[in-house]
Amino acid sequence: STNIFLFPLFLYETASGFANGKVSPACGDMTPQHGHDSSSKPAPYNITLDKPTFSPGDHITVTLRVVPTSGSISFKGFLIEARDAGNPDGPAVGSFSLLNPSESQLLHCGHTQGSAVSHTSKSKKTEIQAVWEAPKNPPSGVQFMATVVQKYKVYWVQIPGPVVSLNGATRVPPPNPTPTTTTTAVVTTTLSALTRPFSSEGCGRSKSCLRDPVGCDPGRDPLCFFLSFTPEARTVLFELSGPAHGYLSFALSLDKWMGNDDVYLCVRDGDSVDINAAYVSGRAHPQLASENVLSDTAWQLADGVIQCRFRRDILLPRQIESRFSLDQSYFLFIAHGRAEDGVIYRHDRQPLISTHQTVITGLPENLAGSRSPLLIKFHGVFMLVAWMTTVTTGVIIARYFKHDWPETRLFGRRLWFQVHRALMTLTVLLTCVGFSLPFIYRGGWSRHAGSHPYLGCTVMALSFIQPIMALLRPATDSSRRYIFNWMHLGTGTIARVLAVVAIFLGIQQQALLLPGPWSTGVLAGCVVWGVLVDLLLEFHSKVVIVSRFKKIVLAVFLVGNVGFLSVLLNTIRNV
């Protein structure tokens, strides 16, 4: 399995429910995979055609529109197909061409390209047209039908349209009216209010708990993210709580990456909460379960906190696909994010991921978790050490101690130069390793990191340029030496400034979100500390100053810098 997961990415930026109209999985029964029943009310939409009969190769204009008497009830999604009137449950026949390419697109249903038409976005619509072309060997009668989505939980399946007859063929009577409502399995059972409050009491003794912050109590702390599970005779009782305005979810995974994972969603819809089981296959949207696997569901909404409780059998029948047995070992993920009309969007923060696998029916334990992957933590550590400590110290040594150690040598070269070169070499090495870690973790470029990766790439390029320039520098007494000096200074200064900006942006990334605002203050303090020491040494370099004073300033700088750095590194460790 591979984002929650980023699970790193557990729920994606676009909403589940195929808002982009790529609904080919629904070609057969034309039912949206929304996990809710089709509306039982009369459909406020109809289908009209521009001719009642056809011949092979003929074109018929098909119009789906709002019924005039229903008012301005627009729709967001649709799926139009033509079926054999004698076999309306069979495959689509004929093919379509578009008249509204900005709002509609062709789908490949069955063996024919363009045999269905669907939406391209969830924008509001009142009318859609498409042109149907009859196949070379058509059936004697063709019926048009449409599924229309008004909003995520309100839709009508297979709204019947007119039947057109093949010229010269015996007129086919319309089949029994296709019901305008079809039922799909409802994942959740009847919901009830929570009869007892959530509490961390019993964590590690009678139930297992995963919490963020560590040791928090959902009964006292409204900012506590809390997941507990209590094995019973044949079932497991799950409790999930946390601050979320849209949805709260957890998943069982075989590894720390999203894909092929067992997901459970508590989605706010108005003043109620839908509790669903789902499954993530690859990096796709969670697909709601087609079978009811949850019981004794209950929920509560209070002060921006979603709480839900349910039971699930430890073992499920084999015909219930994609559900994990609860007597096995899994990683746990907790994620939350925005929801609209019951539709879930990408998680707001990096999901909380348990540090190790646990057997759901095993002995109770207090589980530890992290919202930051280990590789991303090392990325942050390497970049902080490189650009907050080693590079700053190396610059101070070269700028202010060059004339204090003129004759002191180390391995045949002047001491200040050897220290400066060693620190800068270490900076480049740390930057190279740190730069590669996010790409190893993500498997490519991150689309959700804003300008941070662009700045990082620029800093990496400048870090390579600096040592190359140093190798090609002219001799000290060369007339062109000043060109190198200014270029070396300018390139290094630009790299340092961009690196600092990138680090400030980096500690706000989902994958390494340090607690604020104090962590930002500590980072700012580290930067200001280095600037103040630089200014102090620059001022005293203009006057007569004893070497001992500069050494004291350097020692004080290092103590303060290491102090700031230690706080930041410890914060990263605990994220």
mmCIF file of N, CA and C in Angstrom, residues 358-451:
data_model
loop_
_atom_site.group_PDB
_atom_site.id
_atom_site.type_symbol
_atom_site.label_atom_id
_atom_site.label_comp_id
_atom_site.label_asym_id
_atom_site.label_seq_id
_atom_site.Cartn_x
_atom_site.Cartn_y
_atom_site.Cartn_z
ATOM 1 N N THR A 358 0.320 -2.794 14.862
ATOM 2 C CA THR A 358 -0.273 -3.374 16.066
ATOM 3 C C THR A 358 -1.403 -4.311 15.669
ATOM 4 N N VAL A 359 -1.593 -5.354 16.445
ATOM 5 C CA VAL A 359 -2.701 -6.289 16.209
ATOM 6 C C VAL A 359 -3.951 -5.691 16.840
ATOM 7 N N ILE A 360 -4.975 -5.503 16.053
ATOM 8 C CA ILE A 360 -6.181 -4.825 16.536
ATOM 9 C C ILE A 360 -6.805 -5.579 17.710
ATOM 10 N N THR A 361 -6.748 -6.903 17.681
ATOM 11 C CA THR A 361 -7.321 -7.694 18.768
ATOM 12 C C THR A 361 -6.276 -8.093 19.796
ATOM 13 N N GLY A 362 -5.088 -7.480 19.711
ATOM 14 C CA GLY A 362 -4.009 -7.837 20.624
ATOM 15 C C GLY A 362 -4.161 -7.189 21.986
ATOM 16 N N LEU A 363 -3.105 -7.278 22.782
ATOM 17 C CA LEU A 363 -3.122 -6.715 24.127
ATOM 18 C C LEU A 363 -3.232 -5.203 24.076
ATOM 19 N N PRO A 364 -3.955 -4.579 25.001
ATOM 20 C CA PRO A 364 -4.096 -3.119 25.005
ATOM 21 C C PRO A 364 -2.738 -2.438 25.145
ATOM 22 N N GLU A 365 -2.573 -1.319 24.436
ATOM 23 C CA GLU A 365 -1.333 -0.558 24.526
ATOM 24 C C GLU A 365 -1.577 0.902 24.180
ATOM 25 N N ASN A 366 -0.709 1.748 24.669
ATOM 26 C CA ASN A 366 -0.698 3.150 24.282
ATOM 27 C C ASN A 366 0.223 3.292 23.081
ATOM 28 N N LEU A 367 -0.348 3.635 21.953
ATOM 29 C CA LEU A 367 0.410 3.687 20.708
ATOM 30 C C LEU A 367 1.015 5.067 20.498
ATOM 31 N N ALA A 368 2.203 5.085 19.952
ATOM 32 C CA ALA A 368 2.850 6.346 19.587
ATOM 33 C C ALA A 368 2.669 6.574 18.095
ATOM 34 N N GLY A 369 2.627 7.839 17.695
ATOM 35 C CA GLY A 369 2.447 8.172 16.294
ATOM 36 C C GLY A 369 3.184 9.438 15.924
ATOM 37 N N SER A 370 3.278 9.690 14.632
ATOM 38 C CA SER A 370 3.943 10.887 14.127
ATOM 39 C C SER A 370 3.217 11.381 12.899
ATOM 40 N N ARG A 371 3.210 12.709 12.731
ATOM 41 C CA ARG A 371 2.627 13.303 11.526
ATOM 42 C C ARG A 371 3.688 13.606 10.464
ATOM 43 N N SER A 372 4.924 13.279 10.757
ATOM 44 C CA SER A 372 5.996 13.573 9.812
ATOM 45 C C SER A 372 6.778 12.308 9.500
ATOM 46 N N PRO A 373 6.938 11.955 8.227
ATOM 47 C CA PRO A 373 7.731 10.778 7.865
ATOM 48 C C PRO A 373 9.194 10.967 8.245
ATOM 49 N N LEU A 374 9.858 9.869 8.537
ATOM 50 C CA LEU A 374 11.232 9.913 9.008
ATOM 51 C C LEU A 374 12.158 10.584 7.991
ATOM 52 N N LEU A 375 11.986 10.292 6.703
ATOM 53 C CA LEU A 375 12.849 10.897 5.689
ATOM 54 C C LEU A 375 12.687 12.410 5.648
ATOM 55 N N ILE A 376 11.468 12.893 5.842
ATOM 56 C CA ILE A 376 11.234 14.334 5.831
ATOM 57 C C ILE A 376 11.824 14.973 7.085
ATOM 58 N N LYS A 377 11.787 14.259 8.198
ATOM 59 C CA LYS A 377 12.437 14.775 9.407
ATOM 60 C C LYS A 377 13.937 14.943 9.183
ATOM 61 N N PHE A 378 14.573 13.945 8.577
ATOM 62 C CA PHE A 378 16.001 14.061 8.304
ATOM 63 C C PHE A 378 16.280 15.175 7.299
ATOM 64 N N HIS A 379 15.384 15.361 6.353
ATOM 65 C CA HIS A 379 15.512 16.475 5.414
ATOM 66 C C HIS A 379 15.586 17.799 6.171
ATOM 67 N N GLY A 380 14.669 17.990 7.120
ATOM 68 C CA GLY A 380 14.663 19.213 7.904
ATOM 69 C C GLY A 380 15.908 19.354 8.767
ATOM 70 N N VAL A 381 16.345 18.251 9.373
ATOM 71 C CA VAL A 381 17.533 18.286 10.235
ATOM 72 C C VAL A 381 18.776 18.673 9.426
ATOM 73 N N PHE A 382 18.980 18.023 8.283
ATOM 74 C CA PHE A 382 20.170 18.308 7.475
ATOM 75 C C PHE A 382 20.191 19.751 6.995
ATOM 76 N N MET A 383 19.029 20.254 6.570
ATOM 77 C CA MET A 383 18.996 21.627 6.062
ATOM 78 C C MET A 383 19.203 22.641 7.183
ATOM 79 N N LEU A 384 18.666 22.388 8.353
ATOM 80 C CA LEU A 384 18.881 23.299 9.478
ATOM 81 C C LEU A 384 20.351 23.334 9.893
ATOM 82 N N VAL A 385 20.973 22.175 10.030
ATOM 83 C CA VAL A 385 22.378 22.132 10.424
ATOM 84 C C VAL A 385 23.241 22.829 9.377
ATOM 85 N N ALA A 386 22.941 22.566 8.091
ATOM 86 C CA ALA A 386 23.762 23.129 7.019
ATOM 87 C C ALA A 386 23.653 24.647 6.955
ATOM 88 N N TRP A 387 22.416 25.179 6.977
ATOM 89 C CA TRP A 387 22.225 26.594 6.661
ATOM 90 C C TRP A 387 22.028 27.479 7.895
ATOM 91 N N MET A 388 21.880 26.883 9.054
ATOM 92 C CA MET A 388 21.816 27.679 10.281
ATOM 93 C C MET A 388 23.128 27.652 11.069
ATOM 94 N N THR A 389 23.925 26.595 10.865
ATOM 95 C CA THR A 389 25.136 26.453 11.686
ATOM 96 C C THR A 389 26.412 26.409 10.857
ATOM 97 N N THR A 390 26.584 25.371 10.022
ATOM 98 C CA THR A 390 27.883 25.180 9.359
ATOM 99 C C THR A 390 28.209 26.311 8.391
ATOM 100 N N VAL A 391 27.225 26.744 7.602
ATOM 101 C CA VAL A 391 27.535 27.791 6.627
ATOM 102 C C VAL A 391 27.791 29.128 7.332
ATOM 103 N N THR A 392 27.026 29.429 8.366
ATOM 104 C CA THR A 392 27.213 30.694 9.092
ATOM 105 C C THR A 392 28.578 30.721 9.776
ATOM 106 N N THR A 393 28.942 29.615 10.407
ATOM 107 C CA THR A 393 30.250 29.539 11.070
ATOM 108 C C THR A 393 31.381 29.640 10.054
ATOM 109 N N GLY A 394 31.212 28.975 8.913
ATOM 110 C CA GLY A 394 32.241 29.031 7.881
ATOM 111 C C GLY A 394 32.449 30.433 7.338
ATOM 112 N N VAL A 395 31.375 31.173 7.169
ATOM 113 C CA VAL A 395 31.478 32.550 6.678
ATOM 114 C C VAL A 395 32.182 33.432 7.709
ATOM 115 N N ILE A 396 31.834 33.279 8.978
ATOM 116 C CA ILE A 396 32.472 34.077 10.047
ATOM 117 C C ILE A 396 33.973 33.805 10.106
ATOM 118 N N ILE A 397 34.354 32.539 9.988
ATOM 119 C CA ILE A 397 35.784 32.178 10.036
ATOM 120 C C ILE A 397 36.532 32.854 8.883
ATOM 121 N N ALA A 398 35.966 32.772 7.664
ATOM 122 C CA ALA A 398 36.660 33.330 6.500
ATOM 123 C C ALA A 398 36.704 34.851 6.540
ATOM 124 N N ARG A 399 35.655 35.454 7.037
ATOM 125 C CA ARG A 399 35.556 36.917 6.972
ATOM 126 C C ARG A 399 36.331 37.610 8.089
ATOM 127 N N TYR A 400 36.369 37.030 9.287
ATOM 128 C CA TYR A 400 36.910 37.761 10.442
ATOM 129 C C TYR A 400 38.133 37.124 11.087
ATOM 130 N N PHE A 401 38.520 35.912 10.691
ATOM 131 C CA PHE A 401 39.664 35.251 11.339
ATOM 132 C C PHE A 401 40.812 34.994 10.359
ATOM 133 N N LYS A 402 40.643 35.463 9.129
ATOM 134 C CA LYS A 402 41.669 35.252 8.115
ATOM 135 C C LYS A 402 43.010 35.857 8.553
ATOM 136 N N HIS A 403 42.959 37.064 9.147
ATOM 137 C CA HIS A 403 44.197 37.749 9.513
ATOM 138 C C HIS A 403 44.659 37.421 10.933
ATOM 139 N N ASP A 404 43.839 36.684 11.687
ATOM 140 C CA ASP A 404 44.234 36.317 13.056
ATOM 141 C C ASP A 404 45.090 35.053 13.069
ATOM 142 N N TRP A 405 44.935 34.229 12.022
ATOM 143 C CA TRP A 405 45.720 32.993 11.958
ATOM 144 C C TRP A 405 46.522 32.975 10.639
ATOM 145 N N PRO A 406 47.324 33.995 10.404
ATOM 146 C CA PRO A 406 47.990 34.088 9.091
ATOM 147 C C PRO A 406 49.027 32.994 8.866
ATOM 148 N N GLU A 407 49.699 32.569 9.909
ATOM 149 C CA GLU A 407 50.778 31.611 9.730
ATOM 150 C C GLU A 407 50.444 30.230 10.289
ATOM 151 N N THR A 408 49.336 30.125 11.011
ATOM 152 C CA THR A 408 48.967 28.829 11.585
ATOM 153 C C THR A 408 48.510 27.908 10.463
ATOM 154 N N ARG A 409 49.105 26.725 10.429
ATOM 155 C CA ARG A 409 48.838 25.824 9.305
ATOM 156 C C ARG A 409 48.241 24.506 9.797
ATOM 157 N N LEU A 410 47.435 23.911 8.905
ATOM 158 C CA LEU A 410 46.834 22.601 9.155
ATOM 159 C C LEU A 410 46.893 21.820 7.849
ATOM 160 N N PHE A 411 47.662 20.704 7.883
ATOM 161 C CA PHE A 411 47.866 19.897 6.677
ATOM 162 C C PHE A 411 48.412 20.740 5.516
ATOM 163 N N GLY A 412 49.343 21.620 5.862
ATOM 164 C CA GLY A 412 50.040 22.385 4.837
ATOM 165 C C GLY A 412 49.320 23.621 4.347
ATOM 166 N N ARG A 413 48.091 23.869 4.791
ATOM 167 C CA ARG A 413 47.357 25.070 4.374
ATOM 168 C C ARG A 413 46.999 25.882 5.609
ATOM 169 N N ARG A 414 46.735 27.184 5.393
ATOM 170 C CA ARG A 414 46.409 28.049 6.512
ATOM 171 C C ARG A 414 45.155 27.550 7.239
ATOM 172 N N LEU A 415 45.184 27.700 8.555
ATOM 173 C CA LEU A 415 44.140 27.127 9.406
ATOM 174 C C LEU A 415 42.751 27.661 9.049
ATOM 175 N N TRP A 416 42.627 28.991 8.907
ATOM 176 C CA TRP A 416 41.293 29.554 8.633
ATOM 177 C C TRP A 416 40.711 28.985 7.345
ATOM 178 N N PHE A 417 41.590 28.787 6.337
ATOM 179 C CA PHE A 417 41.119 28.266 5.055
ATOM 180 C C PHE A 417 40.662 26.819 5.175
ATOM 181 N N GLN A 418 41.394 26.023 5.915
ATOM 182 C CA GLN A 418 41.026 24.621 6.087
ATOM 183 C C GLN A 418 39.695 24.488 6.837
ATOM 184 N N VAL A 419 39.535 25.314 7.893
ATOM 185 C CA VAL A 419 38.264 25.270 8.645
ATOM 186 C C VAL A 419 37.122 25.735 7.753
ATOM 187 N N HIS A 420 37.344 26.830 7.042
ATOM 188 C CA HIS A 420 36.303 27.355 6.139
ATOM 189 C C HIS A 420 35.936 26.323 5.077
ATOM 190 N N ARG A 421 36.936 25.731 4.446
ATOM 191 C CA ARG A 421 36.663 24.746 3.398
ATOM 192 C C ARG A 421 35.955 23.517 3.948
ATOM 193 N N ALA A 422 36.365 23.067 5.133
ATOM 194 C CA ALA A 422 35.712 21.884 5.729
ATOM 195 C C ALA A 422 34.238 22.160 6.032
ATOM 196 N N LEU A 423 33.971 23.338 6.598
ATOM 197 C CA LEU A 423 32.581 23.667 6.933
ATOM 198 C C LEU A 423 31.726 23.829 5.681
ATOM 199 N N MET A 424 32.285 24.441 4.646
ATOM 200 C CA MET A 424 31.519 24.622 3.415
ATOM 201 C C MET A 424 31.320 23.297 2.680
ATOM 202 N N THR A 425 32.334 22.443 2.728
ATOM 203 C CA THR A 425 32.172 21.107 2.131
ATOM 204 C C THR A 425 31.077 20.332 2.854
ATOM 205 N N LEU A 426 31.076 20.435 4.191
ATOM 206 C CA LEU A 426 30.029 19.776 4.970
ATOM 207 C C LEU A 426 28.656 20.354 4.634
ATOM 208 N N THR A 427 28.596 21.666 4.418
ATOM 209 C CA THR A 427 27.328 22.298 4.040
ATOM 210 C C THR A 427 26.804 21.736 2.730
ATOM 211 N N VAL A 428 27.684 21.621 1.741
ATOM 212 C CA VAL A 428 27.270 21.095 0.437
ATOM 213 C C VAL A 428 26.823 19.641 0.556
ATOM 214 N N LEU A 429 27.552 18.837 1.318
ATOM 215 C CA LEU A 429 27.185 17.429 1.484
ATOM 216 C C LEU A 429 25.834 17.292 2.192
ATOM 217 N N LEU A 430 25.644 18.039 3.271
ATOM 218 C CA LEU A 430 24.357 17.990 3.974
ATOM 219 C C LEU A 430 23.221 18.450 3.070
ATOM 220 N N THR A 431 23.472 19.486 2.267
ATOM 221 C CA THR A 431 22.445 19.990 1.356
ATOM 222 C C THR A 431 22.099 18.953 0.295
ATOM 223 N N CYS A 432 23.099 18.298 -0.255
ATOM 224 C CA CYS A 432 22.858 17.269 -1.282
ATOM 225 C C CYS A 432 22.007 16.128 -0.733
ATOM 226 N N VAL A 433 22.393 15.633 0.433
ATOM 227 C CA VAL A 433 21.638 14.522 1.031
ATOM 228 C C VAL A 433 20.230 14.983 1.410
ATOM 229 N N GLY A 434 20.154 16.134 2.086
ATOM 230 C CA GLY A 434 18.849 16.648 2.472
ATOM 231 C C GLY A 434 17.960 16.934 1.289
ATOM 232 N N PHE A 435 18.540 17.431 0.203
ATOM 233 C CA PHE A 435 17.784 17.746 -1.012
ATOM 234 C C PHE A 435 17.171 16.492 -1.631
ATOM 235 N N SER A 436 17.880 15.376 -1.581
ATOM 236 C CA SER A 436 17.411 14.143 -2.232
ATOM 237 C C SER A 436 16.316 13.426 -1.446
ATOM 238 N N LEU A 437 16.257 13.635 -0.127
ATOM 239 C CA LEU A 437 15.335 12.842 0.697
ATOM 240 C C LEU A 437 13.862 13.048 0.345
ATOM 241 N N PRO A 438 13.374 14.290 0.137
ATOM 242 C CA PRO A 438 11.954 14.434 -0.230
ATOM 243 C C PRO A 438 11.619 13.749 -1.547
ATOM 244 N N PHE A 439 12.549 13.760 -2.506
ATOM 245 C CA PHE A 439 12.291 13.096 -3.783
ATOM 246 C C PHE A 439 12.235 11.583 -3.613
ATOM 247 N N ILE A 440 13.089 11.063 -2.736
ATOM 248 C CA ILE A 440 13.034 9.624 -2.444
ATOM 249 C C ILE A 440 11.704 9.278 -1.784
ATOM 250 N N TYR A 441 11.275 10.121 -0.839
ATOM 251 C CA TYR A 441 10.035 9.856 -0.119
ATOM 252 C C TYR A 441 8.819 9.987 -1.026
ATOM 253 N N ARG A 442 8.753 11.079 -1.786
ATOM 254 C CA ARG A 442 7.583 11.320 -2.632
ATOM 255 C C ARG A 442 7.589 10.480 -3.898
ATOM 256 N N GLY A 443 8.778 10.080 -4.336
ATOM 257 C CA GLY A 443 8.854 9.395 -5.617
ATOM 258 C C GLY A 443 8.738 10.357 -6.777
ATOM 259 N N GLY A 444 8.978 11.642 -6.533
ATOM 260 C CA GLY A 444 8.860 12.642 -7.588
ATOM 261 C C GLY A 444 8.641 14.021 -6.987
ATOM 262 N N TRP A 445 8.098 14.910 -7.796
ATOM 263 C CA TRP A 445 7.875 16.300 -7.396
ATOM 264 C C TRP A 445 6.613 16.422 -6.569
ATOM 265 N N SER A 446 6.643 17.260 -5.547
ATOM 266 C CA SER A 446 5.455 17.500 -4.724
ATOM 267 C C SER A 446 4.655 18.654 -5.300
ATOM 268 N N ARG A 447 3.388 18.419 -5.565
ATOM 269 C CA ARG A 447 2.523 19.451 -6.155
ATOM 270 C C ARG A 447 1.893 20.350 -5.105
ATOM 271 N N HIS A 448 2.061 20.010 -3.837
ATOM 272 C CA HIS A 448 1.346 20.742 -2.787
ATOM 273 C C HIS A 448 2.284 21.510 -1.861
ATOM 274 N N ALA A 449 3.535 21.682 -2.272
ATOM 275 C CA ALA A 449 4.514 22.306 -1.384
ATOM 276 C C ALA A 449 4.756 23.775 -1.706
ATOM 277 N N GLY A 450 4.004 24.350 -2.638
ATOM 278 C CA GLY A 450 4.147 25.762 -2.949
ATOM 279 C C GLY A 450 5.511 26.088 -3.535
ATOM 280 N N SER A 451 6.084 27.217 -3.090
ATOM 281 C CA SER A 451 7.372 27.668 -3.626
ATOM 282 C C SER A 451 8.569 27.022 -2.932
#
